[in-house]
Phi, psi and omega in degrees: 000140181289135175280155181212154173228143186250136176228115180285139176286135188286343185257053173296138186248101174278108182269134178256141181292143176207169180288166180296152180295155183296332180238077182280141176302139182298147183295337179296342180291352176303333184271358187277157171276078187272137177050228183262021174263123192240132179236161166235174192300330181225005183263164176295163172299135181245129174252106180269131181258132188292344179235112183292144177293128188236024180285171183298331182275009178199081190278347181253160186288147183230149159245110188280129182266137174243108187282153179285151176235184183303138180296320174228149180292127180281136181282347178292135184296335180271354177047059186265001179297143180284145172286150182276140169272114181288140179251102182292154180293330186212045184295328183253009180241165181280133180294150178258129182241121179260127175250116187262355176219159187301136182227145181304146184301325180299321177290321178298324179295320177299317182292320179297328180286351184244321187213186175281116184261128175235122177254117179223106187263159175057039178286140171285162177305323180292319179293321179296316179297325180291328183275331197291337183291348178254010186246142175267336181214151178227131177243128182229166168254228182263349187275334183272128177267116179261092188266176176302324180299325178295315180293323177295319180292335181291339176055039175084357182277326185291121185256330184210137171247126179252127178258112180284084184147195185262304187295140180235025181289350176269005177243129178284094184294325180297314179294318178302317180295315180300322182270007176069027181261124179286137174245125178237154176231183180237081191276349188253328190294327183258010183300310181296317181299316180294320177297317178297322180291324175300318178292322178299317178292322178302310182287320180296320179293314185294336179248012174056038185298312183296316181293319180294322178298313179297324180296315180296318180294339176272007177086018182251162179220084190247070183296320183289331183289328188252042173290129184262195177234149181277155179263332183300128178082353179277157181262124176252125175261117178265111185266092185114106186255051175274208184297311182289316180302319180290328176294317178297317181300316180300315183289323178294324175299323178293339177272003178086017180271153171271119187248127171240166181210149170240123175199108184294347183251358183276134176294135182297325182292328177292321177292317180298327180297336179264355183084030183243137176264130174276129183229174178288163177301314182298317180293322182297311184285337183278335187251350188279144169272328177229142178233122179247125187265130180215043183250154177286161175269111178227170175305327181285332183257354180299122180054035178293337174262100187224190182305316181295318180293314181299326181295339181269357184274159175295134180297132181091013179295152178239137189238135176239135178226109173242021184259271181223133183297326186292350180283347178249133168283103189294326177294320178294325178295320177299317179296320179293324176293317181295326182277347181089356176300315173257118182285318182210158173221143176234117190235133174250347184227155187217158178300317176242127182237126355288156180287156178301141182298327183268013179299134178298327179293315180297322184275354185291134185291341182260020180240129175256130188235145168223150186274068177054061183259008187309318182259010189269069164238156181302317182294317181292319181299317179292319180295317179296317181300315180292317183298314182286325178297316180293324178294318180292315179298317178300318179296318179293333178278352179098017181266142173293141183252133176284350180250018177296136183265322184248027172221163180306122180266118183236128178304147183307320182292327177286319179300322179300318179289320188278347191310311180291333179284336174298315178294316178303317182300314180292321179300318179295321177297316179295320178298317183299312185292330178282329179294329183265006178302135181096349176258211182274002181084187182251123175242337183220129181229137174242126181248130179242122176258120180257130185209150176276352181270170177301124180307327181292341182270355184268114178271110186255007185301314181292321179295317178299316181298322181288323175297316179300315178301315181299324180284317189281322188305315182291343184245020180239141178280341181261164180291136181240133172217188183296337182289314188250004183301315182293322179298312181293325177301318178299318180297329183267001177075020178284129181249121183240129174240157185226150172221148171250132181238126176275128180230164177277096177209186183288124178283000180297327184252145186292330183228133173276313178202162175237131181241129177248120182247130182241129182265159173055051180282132181240344181294149188296313183293312181300320179294329184288340180253005178241168186242343189228023182083358176235152180235140180243131178240124182233141181220159177226166171261122179236124182053037176083002183240148180285135179229142170275125183247343179205132176228107184062237181266008184252126171274128183222175172216094189233130175289126182271077183208137173073219184262137187223132174250126177247127180238124174265120193215171171286138181277097181208161181297151172093349185293318180297317181297320181298311181291320179299321179296319179299313181294317180296317180296332180262017174065032177255117183278132179267127180266329176197165177212139181217145181231131173246143186233159173238170181288347180274017180063031174249152181222154174240116179258127178247127183234121174269133180234150185287331180224163182285122178296152177283173185298323181296318179296317180295324178295324177298317179298319181296338182266358179296128179303141177075003165271110188276320176211151173208162181212144173256133183235144174245113183252000000 
C-alpha cells in the first residue's frame, strides 16, 4: 500500500452566504466571450492553454475543451434537461480592441493583425462609457480610469482590460472580477527602464545635477552651493523587492552601497542571491541613508509615508519614488523637507498627475522632479506595447495569461505541467454539481490533491479556481469564468477547503489525482453510490485526458468528456446488453462503456454516448429491472 502524508493548505476559504452584489453582471453576459473562455455557435466552451502539455503520456499538442453544462441544476433525478448552446456576441466576427492612450507602433501592429483596432485618446469618462459597449478589449496606460461604471456600460461585452505597464490602481479590479473581465498587465518589459530611472534619480539627487544645471543656465557658477554626497558605503532601503526594486538593488550594489529591503512577500533566498537583507519596515526606515520606493498603491500603502513615518527616519535621509505617488503624503513630505528630516527627494510620480504648478512640493529647491518617465525609454515603450498587445490577443484567443492580475497567476513552466489537470479539475466540479441535483445542493467541498512531490511545491490556485468554476457555473444565472468564480462562490455561501497529500507515485507529473469530497449528500443517485452521507469523486489524467477513477465506493475508469449515463445496479449478467439495446434501438450511439463493482454485488455502469438521449429513452433505462438509480450528465 502506498504511504501518504497529509498537509493541509493554510489558506482554507470559509465563504459565508450573503445577498447578491448590488451591481451584478447582467445575465446576458452568459453569451459573451469572457476572458479566456472561448465559444463557437454550437460547440462547447473551449479553454485553450497557452502551453501544451508535453509529458510522456501526451506527446502531441492539445487544445483542452471544457464543455458547457446545465445553466441551473435540474431537480429531476434523471437530469434530462438540455445543456444550453451559448451564443457569443462575436463568435464569427473580428473582435474590437480600443486603445485609449498612446501605444508603441509595434504593439499596434500586433493588434491590427488580430482585430478591429480603434485608437481614441483623451476620452472623458462619459465618452469611454459610450464607446465601451462595442469593444471586446480595452488597453490603457496610467491615465485612463477604468471604473465600475465602465464595466457596467460594457454590458457584458468587455472581456479583457490590458494595462500597458505594471501598476493597475487605475482599474477597478473588484468590478472587473464581478463582471468576469480579465485584467492583464505588462510587468516585465519596462522593469529595466524603471530600475535605471530610479538609479538616475538617486545619482542626480545626490549630486544636485538638476539644480546645478538650472543655475548655470541662469548665468551663475555656484560650485560651493551644490556640494553633493557620496553613495559608496551608504545604506539604501529598497521598499518593495519586486521586479523593479530588485533591479535597483542590483545596480546600487554595483555603486558600492549597502542595500537592505522591506517586502513582506519577497522570498528571503531571492533577496540573499542579490546580496540584500530583508528587514522590517521600522528597521528599514530608521537605518537608511537613502530610501527608494517600489511598492504598489493599495489601501494599506496609501500615504504610508506620512508625518509619523518621517519622524522615525534618520535625519538627512534622501527619498526616491518611481513607484506610485499616492504612497507618500505630499504635504507631510514638504514639512519633512522644511525641517531637514528629509534632506532631498527625487520624484517621478505624484498623487495628482500632472501636479499643480503652484504645489509647494514642486517648487521646493531640494526636490528633483521628472514627469513620470520611469518606463520612458524607446526600448521599454516598444517592449511594453508588444507585451500588452500579445497578452490581450492571447486572452481574446482563449489562452491563459501568465500576467493575469485578477485570476490565478501561474508561471508558464508551471502552467505547462498543470494544463491537463486544469481540465480535470473543472470536469470534477461539473460532475459533482450534477450528481447532487435534486438534493440540498453543495455548501461544503473538500478537495484533496495527491502528488508524489513535496506538498509545499504544488501550486493549486488554478486547480481550485477551475473546480469552483465547474461547481458554480451550472447553478448561476450569470456568466462564470476563472476571473469571477471565487467571487460568485462567496455570494452563494460555498465553502471550499483543500489538502495536499503526498503519495508514492511518479514524481514526473505534478498531480497523481484530484479528489472532490462533498458532505451531507441528499440526492438519490449520489446517496446510492456513497456509504456515509458524503460522496467522493476522484479523477486522474491518463494519456493527456481527464478520467474518473473513483465514484463513491466504486472504482471506475471513465473518460470525462461529452454525455455520460451512470447506472447504479445489481451486479449480474445481461445488464450491459439491456441498456445497450435500448440506446441502439433509439439511435443513440455508444462511445464507451465501463463497469465498476463492489463486494456487495453492486455495480456502477458508465456509458458514454455521442448525443443526449431524449426523455423517453432515459425513462426506458430507468425502468430496466435491477437498475436502482441512474443519472444523465453533460460534461
